[in-house]
CSV table of C-alpha atoms and ligand atoms in Angstrom, one decimal:
chain,number,residue,atom,x,y,z
A,113,MET,CA,0.2,0.4,0.4
A,114,SER,CA,1.1,3.9,-0.3
A,115,SER,CA,1.7,5.6,2.2
A,116,GLN,CA,-1.1,7.5,3.8
A,117,SER,CA,0.8,10.3,5.5
A,118,ASN,CA,-1.7,12.5,2.6
A,119,TYR,CA,-4.7,11.2,4.3
A,120,HIS,CA,-6.7,14.8,3.6
A,121,TYR,CA,-10.1,13.6,2.9
A,122,PRO,CA,-12.8,14.6,1.3
A,123,ASP,CA,-11.5,17.1,-1.0
A,124,ALA,CA,-12.8,20.9,-0.9
A,125,LEU,CA,-16.0,19.6,-3.4
A,126,GLY,CA,-16.6,16.9,-0.7
A,127,HIS,CA,-14.7,14.0,-3.0
A,128,PHE,CA,-13.0,10.6,-1.9
A,129,GLY,CA,-11.1,10.4,-5.0
A,130,LYS,CA,-14.2,10.1,-7.8
A,131,TYR,CA,-16.8,8.8,-4.7
A,132,GLY,CA,-19.3,11.6,-2.1
A,133,GLY,CA,-19.7,14.7,-4.3
A,134,ARG,CA,-23.2,16.6,-4.0
A,135,PHE,CA,-26.1,14.7,-6.1
A,136,ILE,CA,-28.9,17.2,-5.5
A,137,PRO,CA,-32.4,19.1,-6.0
A,138,GLU,CA,-30.8,23.2,-6.9
A,139,THR,CA,-33.5,23.4,-3.4
A,140,LEU,CA,-30.5,21.8,-1.7
A,141,TYR,CA,-27.8,23.7,-3.1
A,142,ALA,CA,-28.2,26.9,-0.6
A,143,PRO,CA,-28.9,25.1,2.6
A,144,LEU,CA,-26.2,22.6,1.9
A,145,THR,CA,-23.7,25.2,1.1
A,146,GLU,CA,-24.7,27.0,4.4
A,147,LEU,CA,-24.1,24.0,7.0
A,148,GLU,CA,-21.1,22.6,5.4
A,149,ASN,CA,-19.6,26.9,5.6
A,150,PHE,CA,-20.4,26.8,9.3
A,151,TYR,CA,-19.1,23.1,10.6
A,152,ARG,CA,-16.0,24.1,9.3
A,153,LYS,CA,-16.1,27.4,10.3
A,154,ILE,CA,-16.7,25.9,14.3
A,155,LYS,CA,-15.4,22.4,14.5
A,156,ASP,CA,-12.0,23.3,15.0
A,157,THR,CA,-12.2,25.4,18.0
A,158,PRO,CA,-11.6,25.1,21.6
A,159,GLU,CA,-15.5,25.8,22.7
A,160,PHE,CA,-16.9,23.8,19.8
A,161,LEU,CA,-14.7,21.1,20.7
A,162,SER,CA,-14.7,21.5,24.4
A,163,GLU,CA,-18.6,22.1,25.0
A,164,LEU,CA,-19.1,18.5,22.6
A,165,GLU,CA,-16.8,17.0,25.4
A,166,PHE,CA,-18.6,17.7,28.3
A,167,TYR,CA,-21.9,16.3,26.8
A,168,HIS,CA,-20.1,13.8,25.9
A,169,LYS,CA,-19.0,13.2,29.1
A,170,GLU,CA,-22.6,13.7,31.5
A,171,PHE,CA,-25.1,12.5,28.9
A,172,THR,CA,-23.6,10.1,26.4
A,173,GLY,CA,-21.6,8.9,28.7
A,174,ARG,CA,-17.5,9.2,27.0
A,175,PRO,CA,-15.5,7.7,27.3
A,176,THR,CA,-17.1,4.0,26.2
A,177,PRO,CA,-14.5,1.2,28.0
A,178,LEU,CA,-12.2,-0.9,26.5
A,179,THR,CA,-13.0,-4.5,27.6
A,180,PHE,CA,-9.7,-7.1,27.3
A,181,ALA,CA,-12.2,-10.4,25.6
A,182,GLU,CA,-10.1,-12.2,28.0
A,183,ASN,CA,-12.5,-15.6,27.4
A,184,LEU,CA,-12.6,-15.8,23.7
A,185,THR,CA,-8.9,-14.9,23.9
A,186,LYS,CA,-7.7,-17.9,26.1
A,187,HIS,CA,-10.1,-19.7,24.3
A,188,TYR,CA,-8.2,-18.8,20.5
A,189,GLY,CA,-4.9,-18.9,22.2
A,190,LYS,CA,-3.9,-16.4,19.6
A,191,ALA,CA,-4.3,-12.6,19.3
A,192,ALA,CA,-4.9,-10.4,22.2
A,193,VAL,CA,-9.2,-9.6,21.8
A,194,TYR,CA,-10.3,-6.0,23.1
A,195,PHE,CA,-14.2,-4.7,22.5
A,196,LYS,CA,-14.5,-1.0,22.0
A,197,ARG,CA,-18.2,-0.8,24.2
A,198,GLU,CA,-20.0,1.1,22.3
A,199,ASP,CA,-23.4,-0.3,23.1
A,200,LEU,CA,-22.8,1.2,26.5
A,201,CYS,CA,-23.6,4.7,24.7
A,202,HIS,CA,-26.5,6.0,26.1
A,203,THR,CA,-29.8,4.9,23.8
A,204,GLY,CA,-27.9,1.3,23.0
A,205,ALA,CA,-25.1,2.3,20.4
A,206,HIS,CA,-23.0,4.5,18.8
A,207,LYS,CA,-25.4,7.2,17.1
A,208,ILE,CA,-25.9,8.8,20.0
A,209,ASN,CA,-22.0,10.5,18.5
A,210,ASN,CA,-23.3,11.6,15.6
A,211,ALA,CA,-26.6,12.9,16.9
A,212,ILE,CA,-25.2,14.7,19.9
A,213,GLY,CA,-22.8,16.3,17.8
A,214,GLN,CA,-25.1,17.5,15.0
A,215,ILE,CA,-28.4,18.9,17.5
A,216,LEU,CA,-25.3,21.3,18.4
A,217,ILE,CA,-24.8,22.2,15.6
A,218,ALA,CA,-28.1,23.2,14.8
A,219,ILE,CA,-28.8,24.7,17.3
A,220,LYS,CA,-25.5,27.2,16.9
A,221,MET,CA,-26.9,27.6,12.8
A,222,GLY,CA,-30.5,28.7,14.6
A,223,LYS,CA,-33.0,26.0,13.2
A,224,LYS,CA,-35.7,24.8,15.7
A,225,ARG,CA,-37.1,21.2,14.1
A,226,ILE,CA,-35.1,18.3,13.1
A,227,ILE,CA,-36.3,15.8,10.4
A,228,ALA,CA,-34.0,12.5,10.4
A,229,GLU,CA,-34.8,9.0,9.1
A,230,THR,CA,-34.7,6.0,10.4
A,231,GLY,CA,-34.3,2.3,9.6
A,232,ALA,CA,-34.0,0.1,12.7
A,233,GLY,CA,-34.8,2.9,15.2
A,234,GLN,CA,-31.4,3.4,16.3
A,235,HIS,CA,-30.6,6.9,14.8
A,236,GLY,CA,-34.0,7.7,14.4
A,237,THR,CA,-34.0,7.3,19.1
A,238,ALA,CA,-30.6,9.1,19.6
A,239,VAL,CA,-33.3,12.1,17.2
A,240,ALA,CA,-35.4,11.9,20.1
A,241,THR,CA,-33.7,11.4,22.9
A,242,VAL,CA,-30.9,15.1,22.1
A,243,CYS,CA,-34.4,16.5,21.2
A,244,ALA,CA,-36.2,16.7,23.7
A,245,LYS,CA,-32.8,17.3,25.8
A,246,PHE,CA,-32.1,20.1,23.8
A,247,GLY,CA,-36.0,21.8,23.4
A,248,LEU,CA,-36.1,21.3,19.6
A,249,ASN,CA,-39.2,19.8,18.2
A,250,CYS,CA,-38.8,16.3,16.5
A,251,THR,CA,-40.4,14.0,13.5
A,252,VAL,CA,-38.7,10.7,12.3
A,253,TYR,CA,-39.1,9.4,8.8
A,254,MET,CA,-39.9,5.4,8.4
A,255,GLY,CA,-40.8,3.5,6.9
A,256,GLU,CA,-44.4,1.1,7.5
A,257,LYS,CA,-42.3,-2.4,7.1
A,258,ASP,CA,-39.8,-1.1,9.7
A,259,ILE,CA,-42.6,0.6,12.3
A,260,GLN,CA,-44.4,-2.9,11.8
A,261,ARG,CA,-40.5,-5.4,12.9
A,262,GLN,CA,-39.4,-2.3,15.5
A,263,ALA,CA,-42.6,-2.1,17.8
A,264,PRO,CA,-40.3,-1.1,21.3
A,265,ASN,CA,-38.0,2.1,19.4
A,266,VAL,CA,-41.2,3.5,18.0
A,267,ALA,CA,-42.6,3.4,21.6
A,268,ARG,CA,-39.6,5.4,22.5
A,269,MET,CA,-39.5,7.5,20.1
A,270,LYS,CA,-43.0,8.3,21.1
A,271,LEU,CA,-42.4,9.0,24.4
A,272,LEU,CA,-39.2,11.0,23.6
A,273,GLY,CA,-41.9,13.9,22.6
A,274,ALA,CA,-40.8,12.8,18.7
A,275,SER,CA,-43.6,12.3,16.1
A,276,VAL,CA,-43.3,8.9,13.4
A,277,VAL,CA,-43.8,9.4,10.0
A,278,PRO,CA,-45.0,5.7,8.9
A,279,VAL,CA,-43.1,5.7,5.5
A,280,THR,CA,-45.7,4.2,2.6
A,281,SER,CA,-43.8,4.1,-0.7
A,282,GLY,CA,-41.5,1.5,-2.4
A,283,SER,CA,-41.0,-1.0,0.3
A,284,LYS,CA,-41.5,1.1,2.9
A,285,THR,CA,-38.6,0.4,4.6
A,286,LEU,CA,-35.0,2.5,5.0
A,287,LYS,CA,-34.1,4.4,1.1
A,288,ASP,CA,-37.5,5.2,1.2
A,289,ALA,CA,-37.6,6.7,4.9
A,290,THR,CA,-34.3,9.2,3.4
A,291,ASN,CA,-36.1,10.2,0.3
A,292,GLU,CA,-39.2,10.9,2.8
A,293,ALA,CA,-37.0,13.7,4.7
A,294,ILE,CA,-34.6,14.4,2.3
A,295,ARG,CA,-38.7,15.7,0.3
A,296,ASP,CA,-38.7,17.6,3.6
A,297,TRP,CA,-35.8,19.7,4.4
A,298,VAL,CA,-36.3,20.6,0.9
A,299,THR,CA,-39.4,22.6,1.0
A,300,HIS,CA,-38.5,23.9,5.3
A,301,ALA,CA,-34.3,24.1,5.1
A,302,ASP,CA,-35.2,27.4,5.9
A,303,ASN,CA,-35.4,26.3,10.3
A,304,THR,CA,-35.4,22.5,9.7
A,305,HIS,CA,-31.8,20.6,10.1
A,306,TYR,CA,-31.3,17.1,9.0
A,307,ILE,CA,-29.3,15.0,11.0
A,308,ILE,CA,-28.8,11.6,8.6
A,309,GLY,CA,-27.9,8.6,10.4
A,310,SER,CA,-24.3,7.4,8.9
A,311,ALA,CA,-21.5,9.0,7.3
A,312,VAL,CA,-23.9,8.8,3.4
A,313,GLY,CA,-25.6,10.9,1.7
A,314,PRO,CA,-24.0,14.7,0.6
A,315,HIS,CA,-21.5,16.3,1.3
A,316,PRO,CA,-20.3,17.6,3.9
A,317,TYR,CA,-22.6,14.8,5.9
A,318,PRO,CA,-20.2,11.9,5.1
A,319,MET,CA,-16.9,14.3,6.8
A,320,MET,CA,-19.9,15.4,9.2
A,321,VAL,CA,-21.2,12.1,10.9
A,322,ARG,CA,-17.1,10.8,10.4
A,323,ASP,CA,-16.0,13.5,12.2
A,324,PHE,CA,-17.9,13.1,15.1
A,325,GLN,CA,-17.8,9.2,15.1
A,326,SER,CA,-13.9,9.7,15.1
A,327,VAL,CA,-14.2,9.9,18.4
A,328,ILE,CA,-14.1,6.2,18.8
A,329,GLY,CA,-11.2,5.5,17.2
A,330,THR,CA,-9.2,8.3,18.9
A,331,GLU,CA,-10.7,6.9,22.5
A,332,THR,CA,-9.3,3.3,21.5
A,333,LYS,CA,-5.6,4.8,20.3
A,334,GLU,CA,-4.8,6.4,24.0
A,335,GLN,CA,-6.5,3.2,25.8
A,336,LEU,CA,-4.9,0.8,23.7
A,337,GLN,CA,-1.7,2.8,24.5
A,338,GLN,CA,-2.5,2.9,27.7
A,339,ILE,CA,-2.9,-0.7,28.4
A,340,THR,CA,-0.4,-1.9,25.7
A,341,GLY,CA,1.8,0.2,24.8
A,342,LYS,CA,1.2,-0.4,21.0
A,343,LEU,CA,-1.0,0.2,17.9
A,344,PRO,CA,-3.8,-2.5,16.9
A,345,ASP,CA,-2.7,-4.7,14.7
A,346,TYR,CA,-6.4,-5.5,13.2
A,347,ILE,CA,-9.1,-3.6,13.4
A,348,LEU,CA,-13.0,-4.7,13.1
A,349,ALA,CA,-16.3,-3.4,12.4
A,350,CYS,CA,-19.8,-3.7,10.5
A,351,VAL,CA,-20.6,-1.7,7.9
A,352,GLY,CA,-23.7,-0.6,6.8
A,353,GLY,CA,-23.7,3.1,5.4
A,354,GLY,CA,-20.1,2.8,7.6
A,355,SER,CA,-20.3,5.4,10.6
A,356,ASN,CA,-19.5,3.0,13.6
A,357,ALA,CA,-16.0,1.8,11.5
A,358,ILE,CA,-15.8,4.8,9.5
A,359,GLY,CA,-15.5,6.3,13.5
A,360,ILE,CA,-13.3,4.0,14.6
A,361,PHE,CA,-11.1,3.4,11.9
A,362,TYR,CA,-9.8,6.9,10.8
A,363,PRO,CA,-7.9,7.7,13.9
A,364,PHE,CA,-5.6,4.7,12.1
A,365,ILE,CA,-5.0,5.2,8.6
A,366,THR,CA,-2.1,7.3,8.2
A,367,ASP,CA,-1.0,3.9,10.7
A,368,GLU,CA,0.8,1.4,7.8
A,369,SER,CA,1.0,-1.2,10.4
A,370,VAL,CA,-2.8,-1.5,11.4
A,371,ARG,CA,-4.7,-3.4,8.9
A,372,MET,CA,-8.3,-2.8,8.8
A,373,ILE,CA,-11.1,-5.6,8.4
A,374,GLY,CA,-15.2,-3.8,6.8
A,375,ILE,CA,-17.4,-6.7,7.3
A,376,GLU,CA,-21.1,-6.4,5.3
A,377,ALA,CA,-24.1,-8.2,6.1
A,378,ALA,CA,-23.9,-11.4,3.5
A,379,GLY,CA,-28.0,-11.8,3.7
A,380,GLU,CA,-29.2,-14.9,3.3
A,381,GLY,CA,-25.6,-16.0,1.1
A,382,THR,CA,-24.2,-13.4,-1.2
A,383,GLU,CA,-23.6,-15.3,-3.8
A,384,THR,CA,-27.8,-15.1,-3.9
A,385,LYS,CA,-30.1,-12.2,-4.1
A,386,LYS,CA,-30.9,-11.7,-0.9
A,387,HIS,CA,-27.6,-9.4,0.7
A,388,ALA,CA,-26.7,-6.1,1.1
A,389,ALA,CA,-22.8,-6.8,0.4
A,390,THR,CA,-22.2,-3.5,-1.2
A,391,LEU,CA,-18.8,-3.1,-1.6
A,392,GLY,CA,-18.4,-7.0,-2.3
A,393,LYS,CA,-21.0,-6.9,-4.7
A,394,GLY,CA,-22.2,-3.7,-5.8
A,395,SER,CA,-21.5,-1.1,-8.0
A,396,ASP,CA,-20.2,2.3,-8.9
A,397,GLY,CA,-23.9,4.9,-9.0
A,398,ILE,CA,-25.7,7.8,-7.5
A,399,PHE,CA,-28.1,7.3,-4.5
A,400,HIS,CA,-29.2,9.5,-2.0
A,401,GLY,CA,-27.1,12.9,-3.1
A,402,MET,CA,-23.5,10.9,-2.9
A,403,ARG,CA,-21.7,8.8,-6.0
A,404,THR,CA,-20.4,5.7,-4.5
A,405,TYR,CA,-21.3,2.0,-4.5
A,406,LEU,CA,-25.0,0.6,-5.0
A,407,ILE,CA,-26.7,-2.8,-5.1
A,408,GLN,CA,-28.0,-2.1,-8.5
A,409,ASP,CA,-29.3,-3.9,-11.8
A,410,ASP,CA,-28.0,-3.6,-14.8
A,411,LYS,CA,-30.6,-0.4,-15.7
A,412,GLY,CA,-28.7,1.3,-13.1
A,413,GLN,CA,-32.8,0.6,-10.7
A,414,VAL,CA,-31.8,-0.2,-7.2
A,415,ILE,CA,-31.7,-3.9,-5.4
A,416,GLU,CA,-33.7,-4.1,-2.3
A,417,PRO,CA,-31.3,-5.3,0.3
A,418,HIS,CA,-31.6,-7.9,2.4
A,419,SER,CA,-30.0,-8.4,5.8
A,420,VAL,CA,-31.3,-9.9,9.3
A,421,SER,CA,-30.4,-7.3,11.4
A,422,ALA,CA,-31.9,-4.0,10.3
A,423,GLY,CA,-29.7,-1.9,10.8
A,424,LEU,CA,-27.3,-3.0,8.1
A,425,ASP,CA,-30.0,-3.2,5.9
A,426,TYR,CA,-29.0,-0.2,2.6
A,427,PRO,CA,-28.6,-0.9,-0.3
A,428,GLY,CA,-25.5,2.0,-0.5
A,429,VAL,CA,-22.0,2.5,1.2
A,430,GLY,CA,-20.3,5.5,2.3
A,431,PRO,CA,-18.7,7.1,0.2
A,432,GLU,CA,-15.0,6.8,1.7
A,433,HIS,CA,-15.2,3.7,2.3
A,434,SER,CA,-15.6,3.4,-1.8
A,435,TYR,CA,-12.7,5.0,-2.1
A,436,LEU,CA,-10.9,3.3,0.6
A,437,HIS,CA,-12.2,-0.2,-1.2
A,438,ASP,CA,-10.9,1.2,-4.3
A,439,ILE,CA,-7.2,2.1,-2.9
A,440,LYS,CA,-7.1,-1.1,-0.6
A,441,ARG,CA,-6.4,0.0,2.5
A,442,VAL,CA,-9.2,-1.7,4.5
A,443,GLN,CA,-9.9,-4.7,2.9
A,444,TYR,CA,-14.3,-5.5,2.9
A,445,VAL,CA,-15.6,-9.3,4.1
A,446,SER,CA,-19.2,-10.3,4.6
A,447,ALA,CA,-21.1,-12.5,6.7
A,448,THR,CA,-24.1,-14.3,6.8
A,449,ASP,CA,-27.4,-13.8,9.1
A,450,LYS,CA,-26.5,-17.3,10.3
A,451,GLU,CA,-22.6,-16.3,11.3
A,452,ALA,CA,-24.0,-13.7,12.8
A,453,LEU,CA,-26.3,-15.1,14.5
A,454,ALA,CA,-23.6,-17.8,16.3
A,455,ALA,CA,-21.7,-14.9,16.9
A,456,VAL,CA,-25.0,-13.9,19.3
A,457,LYS,CA,-24.7,-16.6,20.9
A,458,THR,CA,-21.4,-16.9,21.5
A,459,ILE,CA,-20.1,-14.0,22.1
A,460,SER,CA,-22.9,-13.4,25.3
A,461,ARG,CA,-22.3,-16.5,27.2
A,462,THR,CA,-18.0,-16.7,26.8
A,463,GLU,CA,-18.4,-12.6,27.2
A,464,GLY,CA,-21.1,-11.6,29.2
A,465,ILE,CA,-21.7,-9.6,26.4
A,466,ILE,CA,-25.5,-9.4,23.9
A,467,PRO,CA,-23.9,-7.4,20.9
A,468,ALA,CA,-26.6,-5.7,18.9
A,469,LEU,CA,-27.4,-7.6,15.1
A,470,GLU,CA,-25.1,-5.2,13.3
A,471,THR,CA,-22.1,-6.2,15.6
A,472,ALA,CA,-22.4,-9.8,15.4
A,473,HIS,CA,-21.1,-9.9,12.1
A,474,ALA,CA,-18.2,-8.3,12.7
A,475,LEU,CA,-18.0,-10.2,15.5
A,476,ALA,CA,-18.6,-13.6,13.5
A,477,TYR,CA,-15.7,-12.7,11.6
A,478,LEU,CA,-13.0,-13.5,14.1
A,479,GLU,CA,-13.6,-16.7,14.3
A,480,LYS,CA,-11.8,-16.9,10.5
A,481,LEU,CA,-9.1,-13.9,11.7
A,482,LEU,CA,-8.2,-15.4,15.3
A,483,PRO,CA,-6.2,-18.8,13.7
A,484,GLU,CA,-4.7,-17.1,11.6
A,485,THR,CA,-2.9,-13.9,13.9
A,486,LYS,CA,-0.4,-14.6,16.0
A,487,SER,CA,0.0,-14.0,19.9
A,488,GLY,CA,0.8,-10.8,21.1
A,489,GLU,CA,-0.8,-9.3,18.3
A,490,ILE,CA,-4.4,-7.7,19.1
A,491,VAL,CA,-7.3,-7.3,17.2
A,492,VAL,CA,-10.2,-4.5,18.1
A,493,VAL,CA,-13.6,-5.1,17.8
A,494,ASN,CA,-15.7,-2.4,17.4
A,495,MET,CA,-18.5,-3.5,19.7
A,496,SER,CA,-21.1,-0.6,17.8
A,497,GLY,CA,-24.6,-1.5,20.5
A,498,ARG,CA,-26.3,-3.3,22.2
A,499,GLY,CA,-28.6,-6.5,21.7
A,500,ASP,CA,-31.8,-5.8,23.4
A,501,LYS,CA,-33.8,-4.4,20.1
A,502,ASP,CA,-33.3,-7.7,19.3
A,503,LEU,CA,-34.2,-9.9,21.3
A,504,ALA,CA,-36.9,-10.2,20.1
A,505,THR,CA,-35.4,-11.8,16.8
A,506,ILE,CA,-33.0,-13.6,18.5
A,507,MET,CA,-34.4,-15.7,20.8
A,508,ASN,CA,-36.7,-16.7,17.3
A,509,GLU,CA,-34.4,-18.1,14.9
A,510,LEU,CA,-32.0,-19.4,17.1
A,511,HIS,CA,-34.6,-21.3,19.3
A,512,ILE,CA,-32.9,-21.0,22.6
A,513,GLU,CA,-35.5,-22.2,25.7
B,187,LIG,C1,-27.0,1.8,12.8
B,187,LIG,C2,-26.2,0.6,13.4
B,187,LIG,C3,-25.3,0.2,12.5
B,187,LIG,C4,-24.6,0.1,11.3
B,187,LIG,O1,-24.8,1.5,10.1
B,187,LIG,P1,-23.2,1.8,10.4
B,187,LIG,O2,-23.9,3.9,9.8
B,187,LIG,O3,-22.7,1.1,9.4
B,187,LIG,O4,-22.4,2.2,11.7
B,187,LIG,C5,-24.5,-0.6,13.2
B,187,LIG,N1,-24.0,-0.6,13.8
B,187,LIG,C6,-25.3,-0.4,15.5
B,187,LIG,C7,-25.5,-1.1,16.5
B,187,LIG,C8,-26.6,0.4,14.9
B,187,LIG,O5,-27.6,0.6,15.4
């Protein structure tokens, strides 16, 4: 691999190599430019950084621990495994890191209303939470099908005071909810901020979401340094839109010895049509305002993805991952529904941690990776969220008595 010491992405126009950019209706050009300029102006100021740190400490629950997976490590007798515990964040996943960052920006820009899209309801819950805390009006778009399969998160959002708008177009899932949120923003951008839930969408969102999530990697680096005095040899993270993965990868991109692996959802298998392995099986296209890899047919129509985990069930991926894939800085692999479900059981019973189904895809890959590692090496897995929201699915699929 060539040296990454000059990794400065995105460029001024929001490009990661040929990916990213801004493919949008003309009415969104002004609000996106306003957002970008405002964000660039304050993002590195000591005032903003200390405000963010304050809320992370007293509300999000940061820094999250880096836990040594002692039993798993002993079982394989090879590399030492550590979990970065985003499952211990308030609301149960890494999504709140981005929601807090963006709402602080929205408030400073004078916005009174927040909108968001959600699939499994984790991002919607994080946004409803910060809206309640900071007193902003909150509308969450959610596919009708997802509303039915994710009832506990719908209840959480409503209890927090958000209005949840059912989306009945298309497949009634995440991509349709995103279309609806964009449509709302086109007509209300003057008083409304749109909080996107992953490192996707038009510039500056992929950059901004990455920056807010990179607290995960920054903390990991410091914590591992304190515990072992070393850098990790491997970092693993699951990839849906790619926000938890880019959050833990980004601070290590210029550390060439660190091997980074993103795990996509292979659903029922990448040889079938029922998967969500965008980088593994997709091709270059334009979707939700960005140029990126996309699961599409030969006419450029998006193919409906499939995964047992609603959070990975997205036909696109963040443009920075498309770039990191092409330059081979990150290796992208996949795990099936079955492998992820098995990993939920294994990790619950060996380590006493019930992972989210999304996270379980990254954990499933340990079974392939660990036998190939050497003792003395270090593997960090981003534990992106906890499995409470998935209990009904897990118990149903695993037939646990
Ligand atoms: C939403 C979610 C994901 C997938 O989103 P990314 O943007 O790819 O991180 C992964 N894990 C959990 C627990 C989630 O809630």
